[in-house]
Coordinates of N, CA and C in Angstrom, one line a residue:
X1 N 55.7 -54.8 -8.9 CA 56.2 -53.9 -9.9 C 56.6 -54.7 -11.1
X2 N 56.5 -54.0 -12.1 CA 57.1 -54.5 -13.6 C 58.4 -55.2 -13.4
X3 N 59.6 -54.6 -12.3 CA 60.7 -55.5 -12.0 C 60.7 -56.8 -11.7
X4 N 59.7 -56.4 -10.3 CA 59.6 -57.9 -9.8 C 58.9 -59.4 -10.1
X5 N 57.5 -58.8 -11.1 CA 57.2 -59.7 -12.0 C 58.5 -60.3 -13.1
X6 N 59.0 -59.3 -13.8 CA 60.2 -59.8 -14.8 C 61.1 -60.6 -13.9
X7 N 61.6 -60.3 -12.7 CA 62.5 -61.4 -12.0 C 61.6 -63.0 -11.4
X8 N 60.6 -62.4 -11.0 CA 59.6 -64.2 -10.4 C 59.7 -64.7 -11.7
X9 N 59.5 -64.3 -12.9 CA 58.8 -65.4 -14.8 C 59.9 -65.6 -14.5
X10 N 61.2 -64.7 -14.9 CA 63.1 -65.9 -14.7 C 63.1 -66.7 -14.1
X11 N 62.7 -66.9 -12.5 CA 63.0 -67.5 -11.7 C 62.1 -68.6 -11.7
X12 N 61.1 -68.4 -12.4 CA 60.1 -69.8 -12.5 C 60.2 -70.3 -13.7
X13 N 61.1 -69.7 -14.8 CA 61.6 -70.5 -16.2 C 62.7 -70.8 -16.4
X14 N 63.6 -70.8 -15.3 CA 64.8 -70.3 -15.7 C 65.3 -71.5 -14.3
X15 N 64.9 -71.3 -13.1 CA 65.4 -72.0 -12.2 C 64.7 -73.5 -11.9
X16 N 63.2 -73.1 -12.1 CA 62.2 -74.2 -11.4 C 62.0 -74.8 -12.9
X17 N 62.1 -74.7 -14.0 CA 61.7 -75.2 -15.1 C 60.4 -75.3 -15.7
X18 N 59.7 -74.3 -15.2 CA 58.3 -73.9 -15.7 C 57.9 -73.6 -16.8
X19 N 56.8 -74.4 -17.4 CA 56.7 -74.1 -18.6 C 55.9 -73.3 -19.3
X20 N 54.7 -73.4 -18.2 CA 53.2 -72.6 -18.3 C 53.1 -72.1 -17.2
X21 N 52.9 -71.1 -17.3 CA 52.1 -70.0 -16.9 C 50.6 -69.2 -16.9
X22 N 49.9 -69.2 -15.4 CA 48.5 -68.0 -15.3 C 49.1 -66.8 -14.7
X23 N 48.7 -65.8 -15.4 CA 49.2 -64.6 -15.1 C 47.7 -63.9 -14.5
X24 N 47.4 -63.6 -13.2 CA 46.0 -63.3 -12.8 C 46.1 -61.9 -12.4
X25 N 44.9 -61.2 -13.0 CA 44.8 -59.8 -12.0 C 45.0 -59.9 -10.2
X26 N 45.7 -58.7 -9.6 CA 45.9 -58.3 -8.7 C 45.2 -57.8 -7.7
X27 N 44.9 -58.4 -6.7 CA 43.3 -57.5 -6.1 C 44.0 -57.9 -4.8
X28 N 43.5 -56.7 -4.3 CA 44.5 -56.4 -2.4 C 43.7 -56.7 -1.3
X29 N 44.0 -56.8 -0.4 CA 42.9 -57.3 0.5 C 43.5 -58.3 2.0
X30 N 42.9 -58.8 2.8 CA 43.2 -59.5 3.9 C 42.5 -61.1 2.9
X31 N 43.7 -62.2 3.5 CA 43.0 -63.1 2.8 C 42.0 -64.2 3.8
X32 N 41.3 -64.7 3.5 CA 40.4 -65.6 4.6 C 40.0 -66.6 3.9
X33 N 39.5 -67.7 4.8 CA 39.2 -68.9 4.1 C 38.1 -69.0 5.0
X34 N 36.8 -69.9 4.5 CA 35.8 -69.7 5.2 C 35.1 -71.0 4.4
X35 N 34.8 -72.0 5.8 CA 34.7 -73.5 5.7 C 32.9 -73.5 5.5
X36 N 32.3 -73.8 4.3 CA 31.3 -74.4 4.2 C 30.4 -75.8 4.4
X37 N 29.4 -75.9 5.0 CA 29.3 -77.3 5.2 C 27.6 -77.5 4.9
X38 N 26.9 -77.4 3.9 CA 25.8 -77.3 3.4 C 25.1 -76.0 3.2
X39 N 24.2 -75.9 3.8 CA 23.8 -74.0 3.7 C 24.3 -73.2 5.0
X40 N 26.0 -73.7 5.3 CA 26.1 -73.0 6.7 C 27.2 -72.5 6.7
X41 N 28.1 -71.5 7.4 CA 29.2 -71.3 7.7 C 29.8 -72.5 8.7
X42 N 30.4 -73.1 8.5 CA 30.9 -73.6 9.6 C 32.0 -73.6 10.5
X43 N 32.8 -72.3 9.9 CA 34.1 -71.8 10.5 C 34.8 -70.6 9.8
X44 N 35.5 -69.6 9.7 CA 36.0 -68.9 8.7 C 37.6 -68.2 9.8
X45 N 38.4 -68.2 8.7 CA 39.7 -67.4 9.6 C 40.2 -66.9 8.6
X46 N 41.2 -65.7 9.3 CA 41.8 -64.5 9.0 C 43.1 -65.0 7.9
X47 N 43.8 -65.4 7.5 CA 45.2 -66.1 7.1 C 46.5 -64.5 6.9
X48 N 46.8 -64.9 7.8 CA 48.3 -63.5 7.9 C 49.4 -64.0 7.6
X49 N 49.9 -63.7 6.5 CA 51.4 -63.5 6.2 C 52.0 -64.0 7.1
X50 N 53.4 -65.0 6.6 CA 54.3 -65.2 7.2 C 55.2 -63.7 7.8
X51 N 55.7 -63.5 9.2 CA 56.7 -62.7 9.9 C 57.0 -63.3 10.8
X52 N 57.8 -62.1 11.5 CA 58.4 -62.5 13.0 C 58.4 -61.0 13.6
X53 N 58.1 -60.8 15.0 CA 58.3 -59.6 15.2 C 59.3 -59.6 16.2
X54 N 60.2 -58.3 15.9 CA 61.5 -57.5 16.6 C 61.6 -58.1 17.7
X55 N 62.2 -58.5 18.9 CA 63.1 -58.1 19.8 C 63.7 -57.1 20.5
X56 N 64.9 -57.1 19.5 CA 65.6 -56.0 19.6 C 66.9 -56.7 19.9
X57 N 66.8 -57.8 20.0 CA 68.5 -58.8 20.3 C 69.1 -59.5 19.5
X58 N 67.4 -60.8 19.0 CA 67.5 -61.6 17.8 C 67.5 -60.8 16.4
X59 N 68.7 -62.0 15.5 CA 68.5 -61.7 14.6 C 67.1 -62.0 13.5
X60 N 66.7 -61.4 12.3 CA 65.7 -62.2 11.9 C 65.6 -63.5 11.8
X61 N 67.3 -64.0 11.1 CA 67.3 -65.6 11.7 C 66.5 -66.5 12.6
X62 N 66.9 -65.6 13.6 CA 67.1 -66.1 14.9 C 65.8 -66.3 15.1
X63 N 65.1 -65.4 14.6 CA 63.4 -65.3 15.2 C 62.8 -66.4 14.4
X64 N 62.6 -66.3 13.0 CA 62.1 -67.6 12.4 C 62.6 -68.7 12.9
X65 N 63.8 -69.3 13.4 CA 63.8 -70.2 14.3 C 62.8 -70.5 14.9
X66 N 63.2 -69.4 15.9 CA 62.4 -69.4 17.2 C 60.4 -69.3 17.0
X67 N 60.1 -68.7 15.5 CA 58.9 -69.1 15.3 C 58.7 -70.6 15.1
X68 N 59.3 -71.0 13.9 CA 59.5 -72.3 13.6 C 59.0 -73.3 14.6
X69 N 60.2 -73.4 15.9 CA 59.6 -74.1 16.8 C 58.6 -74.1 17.6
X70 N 57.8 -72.7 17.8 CA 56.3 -72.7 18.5 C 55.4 -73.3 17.0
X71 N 55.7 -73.3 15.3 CA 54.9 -73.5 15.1 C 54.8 -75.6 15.3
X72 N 56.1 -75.7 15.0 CA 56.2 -77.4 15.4 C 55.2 -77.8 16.6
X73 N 54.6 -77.1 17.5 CA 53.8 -77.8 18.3 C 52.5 -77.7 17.8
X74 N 51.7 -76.9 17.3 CA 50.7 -77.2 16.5 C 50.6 -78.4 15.6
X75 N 49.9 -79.0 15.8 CA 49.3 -80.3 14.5 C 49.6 -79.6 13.2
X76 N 48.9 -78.8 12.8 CA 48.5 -78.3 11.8 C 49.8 -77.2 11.6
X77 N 50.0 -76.3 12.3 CA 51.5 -75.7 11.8 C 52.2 -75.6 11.5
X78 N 52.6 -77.2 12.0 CA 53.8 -77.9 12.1 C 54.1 -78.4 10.9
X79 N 53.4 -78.2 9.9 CA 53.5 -79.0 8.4 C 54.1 -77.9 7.7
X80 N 53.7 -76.6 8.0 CA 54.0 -75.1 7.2 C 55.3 -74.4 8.0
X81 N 56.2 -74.5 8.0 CA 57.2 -74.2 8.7 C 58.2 -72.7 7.7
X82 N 58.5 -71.8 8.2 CA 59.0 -70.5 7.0 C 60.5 -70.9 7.1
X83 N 60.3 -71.3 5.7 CA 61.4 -71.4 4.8 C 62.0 -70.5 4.3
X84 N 63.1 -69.7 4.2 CA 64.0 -68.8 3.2 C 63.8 -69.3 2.1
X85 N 63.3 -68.0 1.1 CA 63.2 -68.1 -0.4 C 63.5 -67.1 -0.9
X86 N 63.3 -67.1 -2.2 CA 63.1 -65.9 -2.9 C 62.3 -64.9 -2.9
X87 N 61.0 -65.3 -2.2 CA 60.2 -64.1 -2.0 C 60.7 -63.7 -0.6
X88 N 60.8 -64.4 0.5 CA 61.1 -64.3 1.8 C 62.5 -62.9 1.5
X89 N 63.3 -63.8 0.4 CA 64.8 -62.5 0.1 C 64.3 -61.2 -0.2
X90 N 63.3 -61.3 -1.1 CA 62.7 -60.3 -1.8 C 61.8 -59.3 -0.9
X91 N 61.0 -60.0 0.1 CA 60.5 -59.4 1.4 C 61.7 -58.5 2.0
X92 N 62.6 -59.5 2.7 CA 63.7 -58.8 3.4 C 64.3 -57.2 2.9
X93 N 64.4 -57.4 2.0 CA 65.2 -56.3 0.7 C 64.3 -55.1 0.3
X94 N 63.1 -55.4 0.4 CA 62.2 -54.7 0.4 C 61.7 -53.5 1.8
X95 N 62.1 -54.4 2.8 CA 62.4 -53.5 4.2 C 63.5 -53.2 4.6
X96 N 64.7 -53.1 4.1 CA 65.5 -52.9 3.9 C 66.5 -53.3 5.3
X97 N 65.8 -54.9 5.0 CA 66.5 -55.8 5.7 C 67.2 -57.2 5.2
X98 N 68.2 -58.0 6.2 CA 68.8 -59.1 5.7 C 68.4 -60.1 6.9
X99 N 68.6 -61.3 7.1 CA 68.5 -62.3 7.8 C 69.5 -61.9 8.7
X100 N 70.3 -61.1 8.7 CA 71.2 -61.1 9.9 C 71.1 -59.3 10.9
X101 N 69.5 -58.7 10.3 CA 68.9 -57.8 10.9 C 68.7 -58.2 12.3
X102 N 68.8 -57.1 13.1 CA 68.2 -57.4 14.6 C 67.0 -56.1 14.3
X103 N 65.6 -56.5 14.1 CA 64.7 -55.4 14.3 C 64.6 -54.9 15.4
X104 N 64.4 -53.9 16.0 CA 63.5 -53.5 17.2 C 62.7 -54.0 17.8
X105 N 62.6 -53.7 19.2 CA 61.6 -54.3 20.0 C 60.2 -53.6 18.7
X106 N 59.3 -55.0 19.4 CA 58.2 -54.5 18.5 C 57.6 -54.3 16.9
X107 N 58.7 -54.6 16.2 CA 58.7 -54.3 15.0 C 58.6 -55.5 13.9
X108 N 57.3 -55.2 13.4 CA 56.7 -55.8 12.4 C 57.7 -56.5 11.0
X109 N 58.2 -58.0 11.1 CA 58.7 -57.3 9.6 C 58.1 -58.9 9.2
X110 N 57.4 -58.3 7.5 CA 56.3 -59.3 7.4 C 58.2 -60.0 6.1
X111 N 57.5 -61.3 5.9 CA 58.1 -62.4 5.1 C 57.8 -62.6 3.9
X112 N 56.3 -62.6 3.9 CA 55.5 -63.4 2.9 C 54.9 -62.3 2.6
X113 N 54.0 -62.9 1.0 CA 52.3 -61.7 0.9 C 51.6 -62.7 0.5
X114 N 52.0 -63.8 0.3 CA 50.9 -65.4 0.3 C 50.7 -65.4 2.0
X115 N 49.0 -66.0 2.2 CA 49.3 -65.8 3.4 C 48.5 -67.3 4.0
X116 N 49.0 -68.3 3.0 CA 49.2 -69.6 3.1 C 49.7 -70.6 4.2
X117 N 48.8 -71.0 5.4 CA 49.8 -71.3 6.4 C 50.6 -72.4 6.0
X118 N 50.8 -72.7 5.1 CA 51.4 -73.9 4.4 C 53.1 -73.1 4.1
X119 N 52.9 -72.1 4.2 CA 54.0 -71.0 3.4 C 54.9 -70.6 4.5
X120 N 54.2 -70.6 6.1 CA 54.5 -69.9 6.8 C 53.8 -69.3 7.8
X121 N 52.2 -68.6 7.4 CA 51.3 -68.2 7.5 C 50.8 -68.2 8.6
X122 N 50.3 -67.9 9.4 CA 49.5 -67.7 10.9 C 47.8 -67.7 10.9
X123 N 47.3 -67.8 11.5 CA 45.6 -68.2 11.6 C 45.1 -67.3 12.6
X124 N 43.8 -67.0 12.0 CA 43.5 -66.4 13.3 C 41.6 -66.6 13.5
X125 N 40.7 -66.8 13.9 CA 39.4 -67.5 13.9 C 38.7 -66.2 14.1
X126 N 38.3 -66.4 12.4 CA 36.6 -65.1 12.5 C 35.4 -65.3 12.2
X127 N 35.1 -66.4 13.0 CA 33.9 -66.4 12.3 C 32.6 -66.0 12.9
X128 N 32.9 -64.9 13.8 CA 31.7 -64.8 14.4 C 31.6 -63.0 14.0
X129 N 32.9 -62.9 13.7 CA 32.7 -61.2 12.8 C 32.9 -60.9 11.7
X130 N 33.0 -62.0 10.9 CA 33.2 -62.0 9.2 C 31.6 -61.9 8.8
X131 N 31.5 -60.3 8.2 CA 30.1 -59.8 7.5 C 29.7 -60.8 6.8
X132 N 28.3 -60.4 7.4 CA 26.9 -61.2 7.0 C 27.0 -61.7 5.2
X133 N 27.8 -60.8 4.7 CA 27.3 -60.8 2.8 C 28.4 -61.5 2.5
X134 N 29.7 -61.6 3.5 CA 31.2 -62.7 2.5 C 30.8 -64.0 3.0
X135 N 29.5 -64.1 4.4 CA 29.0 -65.2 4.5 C 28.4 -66.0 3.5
X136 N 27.7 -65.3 3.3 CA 26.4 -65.8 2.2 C 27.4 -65.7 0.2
X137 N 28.0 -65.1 0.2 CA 29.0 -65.5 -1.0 C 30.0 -66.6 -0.7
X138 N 30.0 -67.2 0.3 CA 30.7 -68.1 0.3 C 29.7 -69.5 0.1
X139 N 29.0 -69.4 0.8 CA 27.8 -70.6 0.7 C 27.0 -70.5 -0.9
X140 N 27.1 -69.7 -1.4 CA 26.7 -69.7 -3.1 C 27.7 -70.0 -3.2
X141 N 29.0 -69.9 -3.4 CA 29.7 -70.8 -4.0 C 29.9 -71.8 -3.9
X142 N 29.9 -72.7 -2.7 CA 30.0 -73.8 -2.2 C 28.7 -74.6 -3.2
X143 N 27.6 -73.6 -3.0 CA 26.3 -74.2 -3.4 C 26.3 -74.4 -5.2
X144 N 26.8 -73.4 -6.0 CA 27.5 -73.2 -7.4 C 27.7 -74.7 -8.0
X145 N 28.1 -75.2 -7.0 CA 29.1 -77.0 -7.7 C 27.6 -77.4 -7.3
X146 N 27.7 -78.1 -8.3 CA 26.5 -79.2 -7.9 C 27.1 -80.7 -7.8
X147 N 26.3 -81.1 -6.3 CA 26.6 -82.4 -5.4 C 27.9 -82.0 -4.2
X148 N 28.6 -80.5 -4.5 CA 29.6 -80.6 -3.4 C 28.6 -80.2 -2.5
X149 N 29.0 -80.9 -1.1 CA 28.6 -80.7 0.3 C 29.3 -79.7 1.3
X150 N 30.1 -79.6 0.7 CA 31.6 -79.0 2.0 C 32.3 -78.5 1.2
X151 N 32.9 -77.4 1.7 CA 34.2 -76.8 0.9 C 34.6 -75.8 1.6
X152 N 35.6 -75.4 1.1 CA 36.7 -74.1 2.1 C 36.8 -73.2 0.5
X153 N 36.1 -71.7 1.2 CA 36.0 -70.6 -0.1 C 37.1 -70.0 0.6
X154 N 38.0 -69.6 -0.6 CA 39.1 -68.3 -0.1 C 38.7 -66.9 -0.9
X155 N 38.6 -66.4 0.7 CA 38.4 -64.5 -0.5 C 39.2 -63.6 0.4
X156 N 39.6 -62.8 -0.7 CA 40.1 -61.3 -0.5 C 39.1 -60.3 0.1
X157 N 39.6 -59.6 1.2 CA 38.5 -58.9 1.7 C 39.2 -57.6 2.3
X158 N 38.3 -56.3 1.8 CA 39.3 -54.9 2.3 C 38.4 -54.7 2.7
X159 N 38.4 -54.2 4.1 CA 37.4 -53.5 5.0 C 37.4 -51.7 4.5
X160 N 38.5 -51.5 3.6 CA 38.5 -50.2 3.8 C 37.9 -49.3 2.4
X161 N 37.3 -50.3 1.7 CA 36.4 -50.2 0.6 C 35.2 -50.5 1.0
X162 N 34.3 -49.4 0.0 CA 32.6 -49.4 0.5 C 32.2 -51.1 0.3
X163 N 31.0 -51.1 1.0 CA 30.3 -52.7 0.9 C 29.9 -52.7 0.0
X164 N 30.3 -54.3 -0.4 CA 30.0 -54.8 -2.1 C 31.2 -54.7 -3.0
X165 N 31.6 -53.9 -2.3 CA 32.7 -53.8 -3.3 C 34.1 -54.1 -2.9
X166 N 34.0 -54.5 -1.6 CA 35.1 -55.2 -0.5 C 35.7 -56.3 -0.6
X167 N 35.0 -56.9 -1.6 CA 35.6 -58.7 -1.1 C 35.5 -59.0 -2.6
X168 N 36.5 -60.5 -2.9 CA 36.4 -61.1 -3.9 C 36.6 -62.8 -3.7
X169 N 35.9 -63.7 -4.3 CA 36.3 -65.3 -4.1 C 37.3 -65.3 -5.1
X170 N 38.4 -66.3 -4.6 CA 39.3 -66.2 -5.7 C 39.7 -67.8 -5.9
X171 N 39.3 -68.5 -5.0 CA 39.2 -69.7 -5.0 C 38.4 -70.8 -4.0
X172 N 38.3 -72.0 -4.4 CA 37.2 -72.6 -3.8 C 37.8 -74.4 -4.0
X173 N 37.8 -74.5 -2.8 CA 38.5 -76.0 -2.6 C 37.3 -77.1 -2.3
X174 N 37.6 -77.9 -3.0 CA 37.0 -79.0 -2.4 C 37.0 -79.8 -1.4
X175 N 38.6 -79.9 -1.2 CA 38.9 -80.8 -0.1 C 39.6 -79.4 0.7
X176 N 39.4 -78.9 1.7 CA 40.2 -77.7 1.8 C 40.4 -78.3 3.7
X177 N 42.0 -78.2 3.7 CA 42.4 -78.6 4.5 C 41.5 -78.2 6.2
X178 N 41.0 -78.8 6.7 CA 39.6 -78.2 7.7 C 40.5 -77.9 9.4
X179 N 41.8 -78.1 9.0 CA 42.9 -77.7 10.1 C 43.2 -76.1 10.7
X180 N 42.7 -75.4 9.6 CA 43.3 -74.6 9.8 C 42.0 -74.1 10.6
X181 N 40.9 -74.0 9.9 CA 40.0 -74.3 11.3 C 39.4 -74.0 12.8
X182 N 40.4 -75.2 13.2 CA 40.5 -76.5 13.9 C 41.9 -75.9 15.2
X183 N 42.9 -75.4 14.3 CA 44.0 -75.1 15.2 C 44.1 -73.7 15.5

């Protein structure tokens, strides 16, 4: 919303000392990263928002903990651990919850909408049902750079939009961490 943009520019000029700013169009979607390695797919995954789901005992505290430590055993998860922030507050508030919520058995309550396992984020391996066409747009981009060999394409992708018109690249790494992967 118009609020919540006006409060993130404060909080990134005002707290973090930011000076510049990209301000990018908004485009909705599941986000995915999908590992290129010459003319091939060679891996692609789902990337989900940081959460924790309900109980019904724990607090949400209590659960990010208790995420935390299953992510510490992964190699790779163990680097992205969910931190309380401002968006994380702004999540909470938004479901008209606090860190000291006990959700329901069962109940979804997301953290994040970066879905960065670096942030918090969870993985999940698609690469054997990620459509034929976000395949082949990922490998033209990879292919786009001339002399890169390898790379990790990140795109937005809504299954609930007609084809073609479903997916977007929004970025394209060169060195793109090959963990996530992997774990």
């Amino acid at each position: 919303t118009e609020e919540e943009l006006r409060e993130c520019y404060e909080h990134l000029v005002n707290e973090k000392n930011t000076r510049r700013l990209l301000l990018e169009e908004h485009v909705s979607g599941d986000d995915y990263r999908i590992y290129v390695v010459g003319e091939k797919v060679a891996g692609a995954c789902r990337r989900i928002p940081a959460f924790v789901t309900g109980d019904g005992q724990k607090t949400i505290r209590e659960l990010i903990r208790g995420k935390n430590s299953r992510r510490r055993l992964n190699p790779f998860l163990s680097k992205g651990l969910i931190r309380p922030d401002l968006e994380i507050d702004n999540m909470l508030k938004r479901q008209a919850f606090t860190y000291d919520s006990i959700p329901a058995e069962g109940r979804y309550v997301q953290l994040r909408q970066k879905a960065n396992a670096s942030a918090g984020g969870d993985v999940e391996d698609v690469t054997d049902v990620l459509p034929r066409e976000i395949k082949r747009a990922a490998v033209a981009a990879v292919r786009a750079i001339p002399g890169l060999a390898a790379g990790g394409v990140d795109v937005l992708y809504d299954s609930t939009l007609p084809e073609r018109l479903n997916f977007v690249v929004i970025e394209l790494n060169a060195r793109a961490h090959i963990g996530v992967n992997m774990y």
